[in-house]
Structures are given as C-alpha cells and as structure tokens.
Coordinates of C-alpha atoms and ligand atoms in Angstrom, one line a residue:
X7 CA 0.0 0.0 0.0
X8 CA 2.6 2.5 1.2
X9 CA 5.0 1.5 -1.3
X10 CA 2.7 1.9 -4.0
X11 CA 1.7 5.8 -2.6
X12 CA 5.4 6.4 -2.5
X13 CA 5.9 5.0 -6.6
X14 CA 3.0 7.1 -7.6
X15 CA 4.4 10.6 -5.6
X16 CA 8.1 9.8 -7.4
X17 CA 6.0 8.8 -10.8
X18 CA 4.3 12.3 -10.2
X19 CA 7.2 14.1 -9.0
X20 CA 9.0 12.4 -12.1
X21 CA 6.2 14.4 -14.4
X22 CA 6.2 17.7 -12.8
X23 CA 10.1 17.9 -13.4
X24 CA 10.0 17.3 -16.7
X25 CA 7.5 19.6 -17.8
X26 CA 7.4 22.2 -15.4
X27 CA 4.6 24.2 -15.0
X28 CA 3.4 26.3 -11.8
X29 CA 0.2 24.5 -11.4
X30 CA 1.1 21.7 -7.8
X31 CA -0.3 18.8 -7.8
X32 CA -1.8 17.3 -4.5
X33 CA -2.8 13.5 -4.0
X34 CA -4.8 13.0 -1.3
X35 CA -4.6 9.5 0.4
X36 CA -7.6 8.6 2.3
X37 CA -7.5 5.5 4.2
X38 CA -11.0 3.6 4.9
X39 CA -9.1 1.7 7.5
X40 CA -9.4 1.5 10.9
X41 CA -6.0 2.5 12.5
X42 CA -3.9 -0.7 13.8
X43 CA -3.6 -0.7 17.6
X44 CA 0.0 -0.8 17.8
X45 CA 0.1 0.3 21.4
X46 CA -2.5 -2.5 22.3
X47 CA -0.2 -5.2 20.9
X48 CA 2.9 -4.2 22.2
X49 CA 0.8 -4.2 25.2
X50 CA -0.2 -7.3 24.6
X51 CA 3.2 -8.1 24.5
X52 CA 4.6 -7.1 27.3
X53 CA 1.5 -9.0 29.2
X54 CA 2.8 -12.2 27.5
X55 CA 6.4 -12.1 28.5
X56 CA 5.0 -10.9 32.6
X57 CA 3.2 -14.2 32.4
X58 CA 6.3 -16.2 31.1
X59 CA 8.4 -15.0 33.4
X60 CA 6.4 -15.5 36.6
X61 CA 6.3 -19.2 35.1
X62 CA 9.2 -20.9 34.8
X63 CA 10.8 -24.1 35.1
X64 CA 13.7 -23.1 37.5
X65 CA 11.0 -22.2 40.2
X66 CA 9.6 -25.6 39.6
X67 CA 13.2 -27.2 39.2
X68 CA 14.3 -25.2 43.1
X69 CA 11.0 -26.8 44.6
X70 CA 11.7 -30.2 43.1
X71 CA 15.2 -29.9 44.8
X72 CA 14.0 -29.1 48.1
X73 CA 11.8 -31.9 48.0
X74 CA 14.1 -34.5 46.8
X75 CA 16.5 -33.0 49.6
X76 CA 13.9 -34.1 52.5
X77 CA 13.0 -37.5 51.3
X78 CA 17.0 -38.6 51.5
X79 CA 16.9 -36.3 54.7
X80 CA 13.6 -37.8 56.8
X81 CA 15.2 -41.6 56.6
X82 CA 19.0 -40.5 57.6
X83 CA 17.6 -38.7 60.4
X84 CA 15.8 -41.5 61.5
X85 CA 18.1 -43.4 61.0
X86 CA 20.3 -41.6 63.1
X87 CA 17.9 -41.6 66.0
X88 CA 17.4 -45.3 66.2
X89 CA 21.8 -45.5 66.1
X90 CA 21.9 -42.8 68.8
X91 CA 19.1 -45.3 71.1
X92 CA 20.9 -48.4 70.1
X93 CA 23.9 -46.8 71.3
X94 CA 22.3 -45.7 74.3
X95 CA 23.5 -46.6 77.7
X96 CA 22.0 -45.1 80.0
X97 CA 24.2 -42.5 79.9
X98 CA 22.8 -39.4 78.5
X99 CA 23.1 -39.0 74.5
X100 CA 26.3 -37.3 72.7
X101 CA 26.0 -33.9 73.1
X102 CA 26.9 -32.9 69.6
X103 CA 24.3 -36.0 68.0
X104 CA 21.3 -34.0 69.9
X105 CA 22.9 -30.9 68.7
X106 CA 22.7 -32.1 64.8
X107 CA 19.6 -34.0 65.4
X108 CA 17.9 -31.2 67.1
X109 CA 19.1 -28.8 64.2
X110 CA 18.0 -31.1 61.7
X111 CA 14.5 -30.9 63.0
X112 CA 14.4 -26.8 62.9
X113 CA 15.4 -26.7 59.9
X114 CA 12.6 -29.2 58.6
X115 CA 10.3 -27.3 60.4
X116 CA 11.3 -24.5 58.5
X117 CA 11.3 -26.2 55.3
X118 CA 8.0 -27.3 55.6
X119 CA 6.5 -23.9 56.5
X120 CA 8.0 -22.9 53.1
X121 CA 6.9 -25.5 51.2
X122 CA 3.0 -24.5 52.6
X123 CA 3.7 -20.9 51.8
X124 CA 5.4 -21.9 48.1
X125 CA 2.3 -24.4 47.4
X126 CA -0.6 -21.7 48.2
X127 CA 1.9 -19.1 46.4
X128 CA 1.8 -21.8 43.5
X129 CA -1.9 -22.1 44.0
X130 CA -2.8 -18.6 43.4
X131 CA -0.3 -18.5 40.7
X132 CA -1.5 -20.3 38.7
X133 CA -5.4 -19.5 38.8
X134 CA -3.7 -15.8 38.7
X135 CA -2.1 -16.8 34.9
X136 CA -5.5 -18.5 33.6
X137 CA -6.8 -15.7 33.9
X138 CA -4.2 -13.8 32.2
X139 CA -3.9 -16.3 29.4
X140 CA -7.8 -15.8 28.8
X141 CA -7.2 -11.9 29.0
X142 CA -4.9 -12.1 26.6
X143 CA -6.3 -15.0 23.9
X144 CA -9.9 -12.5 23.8
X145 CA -7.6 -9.5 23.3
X146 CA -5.4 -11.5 20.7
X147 CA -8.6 -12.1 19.0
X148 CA -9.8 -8.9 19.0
X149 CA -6.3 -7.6 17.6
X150 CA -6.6 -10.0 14.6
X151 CA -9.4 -8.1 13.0
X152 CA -7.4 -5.2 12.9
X153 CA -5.5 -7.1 10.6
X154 CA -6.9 -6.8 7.8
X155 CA -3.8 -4.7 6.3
X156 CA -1.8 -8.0 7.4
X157 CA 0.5 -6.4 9.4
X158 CA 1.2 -9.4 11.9
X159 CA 1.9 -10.9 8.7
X160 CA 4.0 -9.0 7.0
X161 CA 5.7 -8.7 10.3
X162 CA 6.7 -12.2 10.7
X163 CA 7.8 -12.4 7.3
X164 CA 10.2 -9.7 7.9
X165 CA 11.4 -11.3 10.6
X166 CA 12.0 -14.2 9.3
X167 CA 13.9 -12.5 6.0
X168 CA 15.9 -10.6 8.1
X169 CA 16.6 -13.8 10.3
X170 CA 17.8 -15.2 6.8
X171 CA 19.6 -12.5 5.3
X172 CA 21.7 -12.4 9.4
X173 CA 22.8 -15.9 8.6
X174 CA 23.5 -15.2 4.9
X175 CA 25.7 -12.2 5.9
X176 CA 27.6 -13.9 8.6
X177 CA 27.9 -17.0 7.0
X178 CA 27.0 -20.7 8.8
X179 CA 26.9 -20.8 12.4
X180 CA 29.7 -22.1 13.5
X181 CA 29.8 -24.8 16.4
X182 CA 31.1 -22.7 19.6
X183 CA 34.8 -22.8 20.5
X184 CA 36.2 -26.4 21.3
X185 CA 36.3 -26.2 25.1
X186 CA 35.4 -29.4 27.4
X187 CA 32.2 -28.1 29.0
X188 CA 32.3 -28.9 32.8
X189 CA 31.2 -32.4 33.5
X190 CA 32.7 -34.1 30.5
X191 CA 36.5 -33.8 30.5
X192 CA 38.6 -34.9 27.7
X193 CA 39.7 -37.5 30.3
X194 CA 36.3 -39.4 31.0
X195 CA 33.9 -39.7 33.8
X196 CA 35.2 -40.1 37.5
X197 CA 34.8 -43.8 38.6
X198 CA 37.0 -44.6 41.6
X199 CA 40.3 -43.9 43.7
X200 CA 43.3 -45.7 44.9
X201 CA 45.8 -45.4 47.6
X202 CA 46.6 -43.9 49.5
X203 CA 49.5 -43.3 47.3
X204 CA 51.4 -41.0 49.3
X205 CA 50.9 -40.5 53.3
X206 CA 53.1 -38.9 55.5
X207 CA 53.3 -36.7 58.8
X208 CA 55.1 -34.2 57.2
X209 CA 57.3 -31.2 58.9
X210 CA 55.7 -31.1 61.9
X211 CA 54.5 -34.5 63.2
X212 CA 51.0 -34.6 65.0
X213 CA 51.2 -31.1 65.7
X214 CA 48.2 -29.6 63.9
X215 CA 45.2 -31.6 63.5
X216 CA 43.8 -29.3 60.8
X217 CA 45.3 -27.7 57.8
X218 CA 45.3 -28.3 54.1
X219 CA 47.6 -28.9 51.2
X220 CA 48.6 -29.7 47.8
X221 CA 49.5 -28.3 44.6
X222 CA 48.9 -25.1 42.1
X223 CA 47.3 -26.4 39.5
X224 CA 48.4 -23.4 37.4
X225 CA 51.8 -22.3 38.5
X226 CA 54.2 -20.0 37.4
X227 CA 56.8 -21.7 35.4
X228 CA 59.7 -23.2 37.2
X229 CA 57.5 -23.8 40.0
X230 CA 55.5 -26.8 38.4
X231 CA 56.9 -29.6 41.1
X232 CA 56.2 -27.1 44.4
X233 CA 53.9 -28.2 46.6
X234 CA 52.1 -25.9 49.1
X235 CA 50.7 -26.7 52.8
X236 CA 48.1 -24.6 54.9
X237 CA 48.1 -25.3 58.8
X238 CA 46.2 -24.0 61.4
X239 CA 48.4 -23.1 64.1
X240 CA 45.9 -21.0 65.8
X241 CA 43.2 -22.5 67.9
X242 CA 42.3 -25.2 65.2
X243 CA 40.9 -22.3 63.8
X244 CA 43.5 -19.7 62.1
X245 CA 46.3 -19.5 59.9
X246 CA 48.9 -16.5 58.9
X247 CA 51.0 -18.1 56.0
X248 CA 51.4 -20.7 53.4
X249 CA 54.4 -22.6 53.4
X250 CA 56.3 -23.9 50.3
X251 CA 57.7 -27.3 49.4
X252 CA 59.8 -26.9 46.4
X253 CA 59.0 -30.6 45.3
X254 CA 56.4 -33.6 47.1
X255 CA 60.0 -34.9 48.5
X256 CA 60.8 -31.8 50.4
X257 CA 57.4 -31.8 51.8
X258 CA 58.1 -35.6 52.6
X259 CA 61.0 -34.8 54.9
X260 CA 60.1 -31.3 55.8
X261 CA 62.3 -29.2 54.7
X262 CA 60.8 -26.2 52.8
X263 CA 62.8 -24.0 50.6
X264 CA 61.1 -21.0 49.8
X265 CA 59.6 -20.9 53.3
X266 CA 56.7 -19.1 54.3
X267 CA 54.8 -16.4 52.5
X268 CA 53.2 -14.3 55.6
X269 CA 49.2 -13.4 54.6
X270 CA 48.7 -11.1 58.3
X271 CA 50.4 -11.4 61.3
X272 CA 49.4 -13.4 64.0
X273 CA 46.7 -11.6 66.0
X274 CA 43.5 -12.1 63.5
X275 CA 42.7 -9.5 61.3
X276 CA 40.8 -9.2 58.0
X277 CA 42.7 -11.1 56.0
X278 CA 43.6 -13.9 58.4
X279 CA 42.9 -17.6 56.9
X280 CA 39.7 -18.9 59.0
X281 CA 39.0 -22.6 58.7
X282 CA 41.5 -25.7 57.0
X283 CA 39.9 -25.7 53.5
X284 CA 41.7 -23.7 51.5
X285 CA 43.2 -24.0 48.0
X286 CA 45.9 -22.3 46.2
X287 CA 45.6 -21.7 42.2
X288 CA 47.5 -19.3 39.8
X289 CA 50.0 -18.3 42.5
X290 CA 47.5 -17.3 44.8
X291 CA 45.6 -18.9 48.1
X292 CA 41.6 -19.0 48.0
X293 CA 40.0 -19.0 51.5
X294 CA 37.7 -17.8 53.7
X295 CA 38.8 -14.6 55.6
X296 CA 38.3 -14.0 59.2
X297 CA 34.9 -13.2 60.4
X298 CA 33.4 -12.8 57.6
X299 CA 31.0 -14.7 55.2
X300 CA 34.1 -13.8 51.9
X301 CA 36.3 -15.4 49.8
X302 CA 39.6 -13.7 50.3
X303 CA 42.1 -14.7 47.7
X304 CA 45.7 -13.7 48.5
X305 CA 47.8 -13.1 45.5
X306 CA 51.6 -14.5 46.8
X307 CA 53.2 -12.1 44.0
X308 CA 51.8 -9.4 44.6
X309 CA 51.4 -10.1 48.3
X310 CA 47.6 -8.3 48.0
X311 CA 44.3 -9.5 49.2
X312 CA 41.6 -8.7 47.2
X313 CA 37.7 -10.2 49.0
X314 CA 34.2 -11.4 47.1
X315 CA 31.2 -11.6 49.7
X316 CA 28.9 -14.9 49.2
X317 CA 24.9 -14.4 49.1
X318 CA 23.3 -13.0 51.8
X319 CA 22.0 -15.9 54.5
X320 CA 25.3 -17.5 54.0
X321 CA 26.6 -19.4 56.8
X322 CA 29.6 -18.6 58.6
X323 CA 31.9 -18.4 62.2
X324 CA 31.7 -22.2 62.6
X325 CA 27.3 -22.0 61.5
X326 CA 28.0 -23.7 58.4
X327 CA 30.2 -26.8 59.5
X328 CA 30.7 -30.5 58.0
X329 CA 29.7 -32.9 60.1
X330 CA 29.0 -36.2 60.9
X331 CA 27.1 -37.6 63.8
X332 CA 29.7 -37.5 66.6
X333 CA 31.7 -34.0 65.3
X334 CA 31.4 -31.2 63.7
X335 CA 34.6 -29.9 62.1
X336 CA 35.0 -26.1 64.0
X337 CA 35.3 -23.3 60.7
X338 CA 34.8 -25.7 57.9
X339 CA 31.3 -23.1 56.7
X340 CA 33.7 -22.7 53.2
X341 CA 35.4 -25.4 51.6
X342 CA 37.3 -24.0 48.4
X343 CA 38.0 -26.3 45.5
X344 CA 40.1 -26.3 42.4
X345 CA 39.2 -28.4 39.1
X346 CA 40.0 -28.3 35.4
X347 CA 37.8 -25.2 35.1
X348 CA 39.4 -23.1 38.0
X349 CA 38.0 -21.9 41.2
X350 CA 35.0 -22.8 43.0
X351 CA 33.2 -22.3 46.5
X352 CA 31.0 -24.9 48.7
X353 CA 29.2 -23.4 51.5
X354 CA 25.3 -23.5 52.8
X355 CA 22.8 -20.6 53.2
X356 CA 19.7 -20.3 55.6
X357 CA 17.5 -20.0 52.3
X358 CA 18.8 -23.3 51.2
X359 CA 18.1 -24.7 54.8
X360 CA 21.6 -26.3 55.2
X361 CA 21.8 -27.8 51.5
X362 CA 24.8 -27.7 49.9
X363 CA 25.1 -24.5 47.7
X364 CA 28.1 -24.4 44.5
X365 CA 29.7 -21.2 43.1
X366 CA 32.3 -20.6 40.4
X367 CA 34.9 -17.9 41.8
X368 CA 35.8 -15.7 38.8
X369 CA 39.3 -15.0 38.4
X370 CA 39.8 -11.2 37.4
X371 CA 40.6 -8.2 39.4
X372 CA 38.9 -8.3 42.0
X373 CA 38.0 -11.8 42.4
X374 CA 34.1 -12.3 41.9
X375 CA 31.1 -14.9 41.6
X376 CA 30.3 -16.5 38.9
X377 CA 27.3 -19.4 38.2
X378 CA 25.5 -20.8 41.7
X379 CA 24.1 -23.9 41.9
X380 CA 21.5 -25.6 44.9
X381 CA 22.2 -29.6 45.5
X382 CA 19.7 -31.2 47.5
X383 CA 22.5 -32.9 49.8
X384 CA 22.6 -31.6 53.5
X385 CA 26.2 -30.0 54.7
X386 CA 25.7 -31.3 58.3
X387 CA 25.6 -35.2 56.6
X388 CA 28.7 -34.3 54.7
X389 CA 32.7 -34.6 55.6
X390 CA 33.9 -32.8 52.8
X391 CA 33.2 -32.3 48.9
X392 CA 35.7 -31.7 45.9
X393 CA 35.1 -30.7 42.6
X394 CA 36.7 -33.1 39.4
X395 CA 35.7 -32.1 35.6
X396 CA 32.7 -29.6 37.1
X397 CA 31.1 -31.8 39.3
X398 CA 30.8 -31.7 42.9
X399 CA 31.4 -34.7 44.5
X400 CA 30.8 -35.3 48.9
X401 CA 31.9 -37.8 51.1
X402 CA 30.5 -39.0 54.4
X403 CA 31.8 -41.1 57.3
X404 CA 31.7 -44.7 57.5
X405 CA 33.8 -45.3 60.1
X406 CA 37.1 -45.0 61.4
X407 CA 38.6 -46.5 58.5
X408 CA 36.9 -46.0 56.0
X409 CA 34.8 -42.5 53.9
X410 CA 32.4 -43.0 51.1
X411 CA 31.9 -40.4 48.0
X412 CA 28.8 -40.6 48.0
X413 CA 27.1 -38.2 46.5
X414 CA 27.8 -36.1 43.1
X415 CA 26.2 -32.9 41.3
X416 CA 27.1 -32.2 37.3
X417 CA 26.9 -28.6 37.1
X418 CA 26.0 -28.9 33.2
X419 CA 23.3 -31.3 33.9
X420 CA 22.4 -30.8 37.0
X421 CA 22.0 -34.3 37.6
X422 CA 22.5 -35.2 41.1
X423 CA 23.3 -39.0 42.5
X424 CA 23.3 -39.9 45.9
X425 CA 24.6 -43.7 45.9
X426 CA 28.3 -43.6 44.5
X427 CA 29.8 -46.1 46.7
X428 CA 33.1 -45.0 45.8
X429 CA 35.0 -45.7 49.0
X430 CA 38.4 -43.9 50.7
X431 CA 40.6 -46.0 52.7
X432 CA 42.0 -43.8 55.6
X433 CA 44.8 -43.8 57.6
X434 CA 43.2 -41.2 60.3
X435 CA 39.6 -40.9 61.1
X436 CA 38.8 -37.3 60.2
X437 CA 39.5 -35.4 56.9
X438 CA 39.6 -32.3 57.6
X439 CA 40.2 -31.2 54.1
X440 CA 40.1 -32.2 50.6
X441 CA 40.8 -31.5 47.0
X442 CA 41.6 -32.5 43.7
X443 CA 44.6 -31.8 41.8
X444 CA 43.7 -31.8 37.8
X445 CA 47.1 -31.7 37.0
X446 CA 48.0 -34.9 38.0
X447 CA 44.3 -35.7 39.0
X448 CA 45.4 -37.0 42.7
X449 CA 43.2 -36.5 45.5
X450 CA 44.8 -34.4 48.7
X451 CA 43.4 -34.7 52.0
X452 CA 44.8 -33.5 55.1
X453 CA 43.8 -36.1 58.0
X454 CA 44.2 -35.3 61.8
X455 CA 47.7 -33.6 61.0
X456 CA 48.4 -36.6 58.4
X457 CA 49.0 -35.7 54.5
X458 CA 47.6 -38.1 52.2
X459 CA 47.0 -38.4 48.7
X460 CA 45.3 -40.6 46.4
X461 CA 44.8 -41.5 42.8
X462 CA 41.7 -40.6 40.7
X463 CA 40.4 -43.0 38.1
X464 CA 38.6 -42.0 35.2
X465 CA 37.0 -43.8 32.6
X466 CA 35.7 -43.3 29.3
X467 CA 32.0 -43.7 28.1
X468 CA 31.0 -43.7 24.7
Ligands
LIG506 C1 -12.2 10.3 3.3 O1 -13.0 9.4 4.0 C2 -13.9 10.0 4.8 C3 -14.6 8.9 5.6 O2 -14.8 7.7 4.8 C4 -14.8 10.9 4.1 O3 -15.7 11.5 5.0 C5 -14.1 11.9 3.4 O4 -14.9 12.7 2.6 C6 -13.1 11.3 2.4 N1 -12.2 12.3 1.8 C7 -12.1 12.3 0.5 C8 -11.2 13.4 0.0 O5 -12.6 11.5 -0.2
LIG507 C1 -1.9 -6.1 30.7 O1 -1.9 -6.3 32.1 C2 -2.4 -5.2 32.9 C3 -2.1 -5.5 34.4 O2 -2.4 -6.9 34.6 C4 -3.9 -5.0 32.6 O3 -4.4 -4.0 33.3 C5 -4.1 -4.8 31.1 O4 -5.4 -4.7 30.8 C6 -3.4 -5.9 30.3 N1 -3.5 -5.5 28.9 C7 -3.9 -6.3 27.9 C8 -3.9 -5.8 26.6 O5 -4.2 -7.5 28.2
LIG508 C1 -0.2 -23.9 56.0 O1 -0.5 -22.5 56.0 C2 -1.8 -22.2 56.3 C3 -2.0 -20.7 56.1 O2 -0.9 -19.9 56.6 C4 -2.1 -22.6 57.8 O3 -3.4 -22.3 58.1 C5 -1.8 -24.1 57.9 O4 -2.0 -24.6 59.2 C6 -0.4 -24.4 57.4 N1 -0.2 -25.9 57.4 C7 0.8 -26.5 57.9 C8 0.9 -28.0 57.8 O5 1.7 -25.9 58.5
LIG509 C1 37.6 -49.2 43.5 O1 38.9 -49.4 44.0 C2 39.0 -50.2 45.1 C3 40.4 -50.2 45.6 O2 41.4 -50.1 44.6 C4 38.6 -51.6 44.7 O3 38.6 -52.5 45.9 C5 37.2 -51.6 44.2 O4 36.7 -52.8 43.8 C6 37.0 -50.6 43.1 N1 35.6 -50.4 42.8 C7 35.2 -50.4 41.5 C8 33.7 -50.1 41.3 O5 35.9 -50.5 40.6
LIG510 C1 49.0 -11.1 41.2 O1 49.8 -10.0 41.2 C2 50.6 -9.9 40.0 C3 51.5 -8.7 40.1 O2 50.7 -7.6 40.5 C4 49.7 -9.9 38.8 O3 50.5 -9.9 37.6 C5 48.9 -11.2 38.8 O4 48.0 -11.2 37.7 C6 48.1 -11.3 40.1 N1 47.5 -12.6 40.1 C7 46.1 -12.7 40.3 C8 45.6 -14.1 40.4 O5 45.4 -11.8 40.4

C-alpha cells in the first residue's frame, strides 16, 4: 500500500520535473481503514512475557530440589535416631548427636513452612495466569481483526527474511569454540580412587590436627613440582602463612625452601585464613577470611588480598560446618575447591536450609562470583566435597577406616546422584580437608595432622 503511494508521488514528481509548470499537484490518500492498535499489541506483548516469566521451570526445578533433599533427609535422620538409642546406655546421648539432630529438626520445620507458603503461592499462581492467558487469547482475538492490512503478517515475514539475510551475511553458524564443558573432560567420567599413594606426617609431626595442602594447578613456570601446605596453628581455627615445598619430596621430609609467604600477622585481622579448607591456584591462596561470610584470595606475588562476599544468608563463624554424627569440624562453613575449570566455592545458606550451595569464583581483578548452583545434599551429613571435571562430589563417614563419596552434582546437567559407593581407605579418622589436583588428578586430603594423597580413576564412556 505505502510502497505503492510512494511510486505514484516519485512517478508524479518524475512528471512535474520534466515539464514544469506552476500549477502543484496534490494526492490525497484517504484511508478507509481503521487505525492498527499498535500500542495494544505491544501491550499485549509485554503481558505475554510478565506471564512467562512468573512461570518458569527453574521455580519448579528449586522446589523439586527441596523436595528431593527431605525424602533422602527424613530416613538418615531416622536413621540416626534409632543408632543414637541403640547406642544408648544409660548415659545421656552425645551432646553434639542431639545438637545435629535437634538442628535437623528446625530446619525441617522450616522447610515445611516454606513448602506451605510456596504451594498456596503456587496455588494462586496459577489460577492468577488462567486468567491472564484468557485476558490475553480474547484480546489476541480482538487484535486479529485489525489485521486486515496484514501487518502481523508481514511482520513475521520480515522477521523471518531478516533472520535469513543475518545468517546469509555472517555465513553458517559455527559450532562454539572447542572447550570441554564442565562435567565431561577430555579424560572421562570419574569412577573410583586408589591409595593412599602418598601418606606422610610431614614437617611437623602430630602437631596440627587441621590444615590443608597440595598443589597449584596453574603455576608459574619453574614452579610446576612445588607443593604448598596450609596449617592452622591458631586455635584449630586460624592460619597467617602458606608454606612452600619446592618438590612432594621436600614436603616428605620437611624441609621447605622458599619458606613461608606471611598473609597477616598473627593476632586475627581481616585477612587472616579462617578454617583448614583452602586452595591455592595461579599463584595465589583462596580461603575464607576471618569473620566474615568472603572469599579472600591472597595473590603471593603481589602479596595483596583482594575479597568477594557470598549471598546474603550464608553461613559462617563455625554456623556452616561439615559434620558427621559424633563432630562437627570447627570453621569448615567454606570449603574452596580447584578443578579443570578453576575456582570454586562450597558453603550453605539459611535460604537453602543447610543444603549444599556451589559457586564458580571468577578469576579477574577483583575476584568475583560467577554461576551458583542448589544440591539437595545436606552439609551437616557431609565430611567434605571436591570438585573433578565440574562436578561436585561429597563424602560421608563410615567409620574409622573408611569415607564414602557418595554423592555427586554435574553442574551442566544438573544431575544429582546420591549412591556412588566409591570408597576412601584412611589412615586417620577425620579429613579435615580435601581437594583434587587436575594436573595430575590426585586427590589431597589433610587427615588429623596426616598428609595423604590418592589417585583418581577416570574412565571413558561412549
Ligand atoms: C475520506 O473518507 C472519509 C470517511 O470515509 C470521508 O468523510 C471523506 O470525505 C473522504 N475524503 C475524501 C477526499 O474523499
Ligand atoms: C496487561 O496487564 C495489565 C495488568 O495486569 C492489565 O491492566 C491490562 O489490561 C493488560 N493488557 C492487555 C492488553 O491485556
Ligand atoms: C499452612 O499455611 C496455612 C495458612 O498460613 C495454615 O493455616 C496451615 O496450618 C499451614 N499448614 C501447615 C501444615 O503448616
Ligand atoms: C575401586 O577401587 C578399590 C580399591 O582399589 C577396589 O577395591 C574396588 O573394587 C574398586 N571399585 C570399583 C567399582 O571398581
Ligand atoms: C598477582 O599480582 C601480580 C602482580 O601484580 C599480577 O601480575 C597477577 O595477575 C596477580 N594474580 C592474580 C591471580 O590476580
């Protein structure tokens, strides 16, 4: 219609230029149409997308988590009960078992009171977007008489020829960059571990039950063999250095090289390390910082801390712990990890009622948060976790001897499994930390003052 007006104006003004003349000549356009309602439909529109978003599957998906977390949680916990009676005799109970149990019983008070609040909040929801989607079909109706002129039409057809002459311009889409996703390394899927391969008291025999260790997975060159050890010499509960091994051998018979790289002197400040689970990666040490619910990283170069603060209703001070039914390990609210990918942080939040909760720490200046993730697995029945390939993988206690990996969560999938069976011999009863090395995917724990290390076995599966 319009381009037809325009042809007939050049066709006229074509004319009047070649023979000129004084006399103008006017073409009036009258239009028998009724005006299209553009504001309605972008109205419309915007009504549409306000319904889609207050539907979506991740609300479902973070309910369906919840869920699945209380029905592994309600037979633990009894089972837990009935152990603590058997065990009983006549003395009174373990102190810390009533303290779990009776935390554990809060907190699925809690959870149910959110699940009857999400469930009428559904409820109204969704009688709430019936409406709106029969709002909206009588007003779609309505606006389809208007189209008479086919502008919906012509519209879509635009779209869809400029959505052809994009691809025609830019050539074929190309696959995205060659980069093993988290959750499927080059190297296979994550099937079991032996050892302990290497197992040793270290520097300082018995002297500090908790601490951490292991080895950069990214280090400066030259430095590829050092090995680094975290302990905390301060009330089981801080630590002011790292201290450098310049080889697995050095650590072996204690004698470090480099020495120690000072993070903040020995009253606690700021940037003192709280808590034994701490990594280091790229030449600098990830950890939780005194007092406060942040990832400090200290860069050993540079000899600067730079902090990122977790979610608000994070746990922290020794609120967050690991746990299993006869301790609680003091500071453990933050357990850092290192993988293929980088960086990542394991902690709980009130919100998530003591479930597991995963971030990705970013590495630029500052350091900062990336992806989060909610598991369904509940800290307090967990010893420690590690991340291998993107996936999160915890462990429990079994007994003195003996810790089971038994539970894992595939950040690209976000499948979750809760029977593993993949089982750690010890040599100490209590890990007090643990990580995964991708460069020369061993496992490192740090055992009641003990450094061991184990080998992880992947397998491919076509
Ligand atoms: C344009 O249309 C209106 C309504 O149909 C009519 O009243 C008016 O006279 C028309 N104008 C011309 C120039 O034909
Ligand atoms: C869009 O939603 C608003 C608020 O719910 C409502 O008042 C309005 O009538 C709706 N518009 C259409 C075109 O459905
Ligand atoms: C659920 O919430 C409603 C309204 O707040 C309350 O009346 C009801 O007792 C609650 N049910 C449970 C099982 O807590
Ligand atoms: C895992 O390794 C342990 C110790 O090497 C072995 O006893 C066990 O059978 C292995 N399990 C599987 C599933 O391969
Ligand atoms: C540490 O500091 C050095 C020197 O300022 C800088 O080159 C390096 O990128 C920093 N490392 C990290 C992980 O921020």
């Amino acid at each position: 219609m319009k381009l037809y007006v325009i042809v007939l104006l050049c066709a006229l003004f074509a004319l009047t230029q070649q023979a000129p003349s004084d006399d103008t000549c006017a073409c009036e356009l009258n239009n028998s149409e009724k005006a299209f309602p553009h504001d309605k439909l972008s109205e419309v529109k915007e009504n549409t997308s306000k319904c889609n978003s207050n539907i979506n599957p991740q609300k479902i998906m973070e309910l369906n988590s919840l869920l699945l977390g209380l029905e592994r949680r309600l037979p633990q916990l009894l089972d837990d009960v009935s152990m603590l009676e058997r065990e009983d005799d006549g003395e009174l109970y373990g102190v810390i078992s009533l303290q779990l149990i009776e935390n554990e019983m809060r907190e699925i008070k809690q959870f149910m009171d959110r699940l009857n609040s999400t469930t009428l909040r559904h409820q109204r929801l969704t009688a709430d977007t019936t409406q709106q989607l029969d709002d909206l079909k009588a007003e779609m109706q309505e606006l389809e008489t208007y189209d008479s002129l086919q502008v919906m039409k012509t519209q879509q057809a635009n779209q869809r020829l400029k959505r052809d002459l994009d691809q025609c311009q830019n050539g074929h889409p190309f696959p995205p960059p060659i980069q093993p996703p988290p959750g499927k390394c080059s190297h296979g899927q994550f099937v079991n571990i032996t050892g302990p391969r290497v197992h040793t008291a270290g520097e300082y025999p018995g002297s500090y039950k908790y601490g951490a260790w292991g080895r950069d997975p990214k280090p400066e060159a030259g430095k590829e063999s050092w090995h680094w050890m975290v302990i905390l010499t301060s009330g089981n509960r801080f630590a002011h250095y790292v201290r450098l091994y310049s080889s697995l051998s050095s650590l072996i018979v204690g004698v470090s090289t480099p020495g120690n790289v000072q993070i903040s002197p020995s009253n606690p400040t700021t940037n003192t390390i709280q808590g034994p689970n701490v990594v280091m990666y790229g030449e600098a040490l990830y950890y939780n910082c005194y007092n406060q619910d942040d990832v400090c990283r200290f860069n050993l170069t540079s000899k600067t801390v730079t902090t990122v603060k977790l979610p608000v209703g994070t746990r922290f001070n020794s609120k967050g712990n690991f746990c299993h039914l006869d301790e609680c390990y003091p500071y453990t609210d933050l357990d850092l990890a290192t993988d293929e990918s980088g960086v990542w942080v394991i902690y709980t939040t009130n919100q998530d009622f003591g479930n597991l909760v995963l971030s990705k720490v970013e590495q630029g200046e500052p350091v900062t948060l990336g992806q989060t993730w909610h598991t369904s697995v509940y800290k307090q029945g967990v010893t420690n976790t590690f991340m291998a390939c993107g996936v999160l993988y915890a462990t429990r206690y079994v007994d003195k001897l003996m810790e089971e990996i038994f539970y894992s969560f595939d950040t690209t999938t976000g499948e979750q499994k809760f029977d593993l069976g993949i089982f750690i011999k010890k040599i100490s009863p209590n890990i007090l930390a643990l990580n995964y090395s991708p460069v020369d995917k061993m496992l490192h724990a740090y055992c009641d003052s003990f450094m061991v290390s184990y080998k992880v076995l992947f397998e491919k599966m076509y």
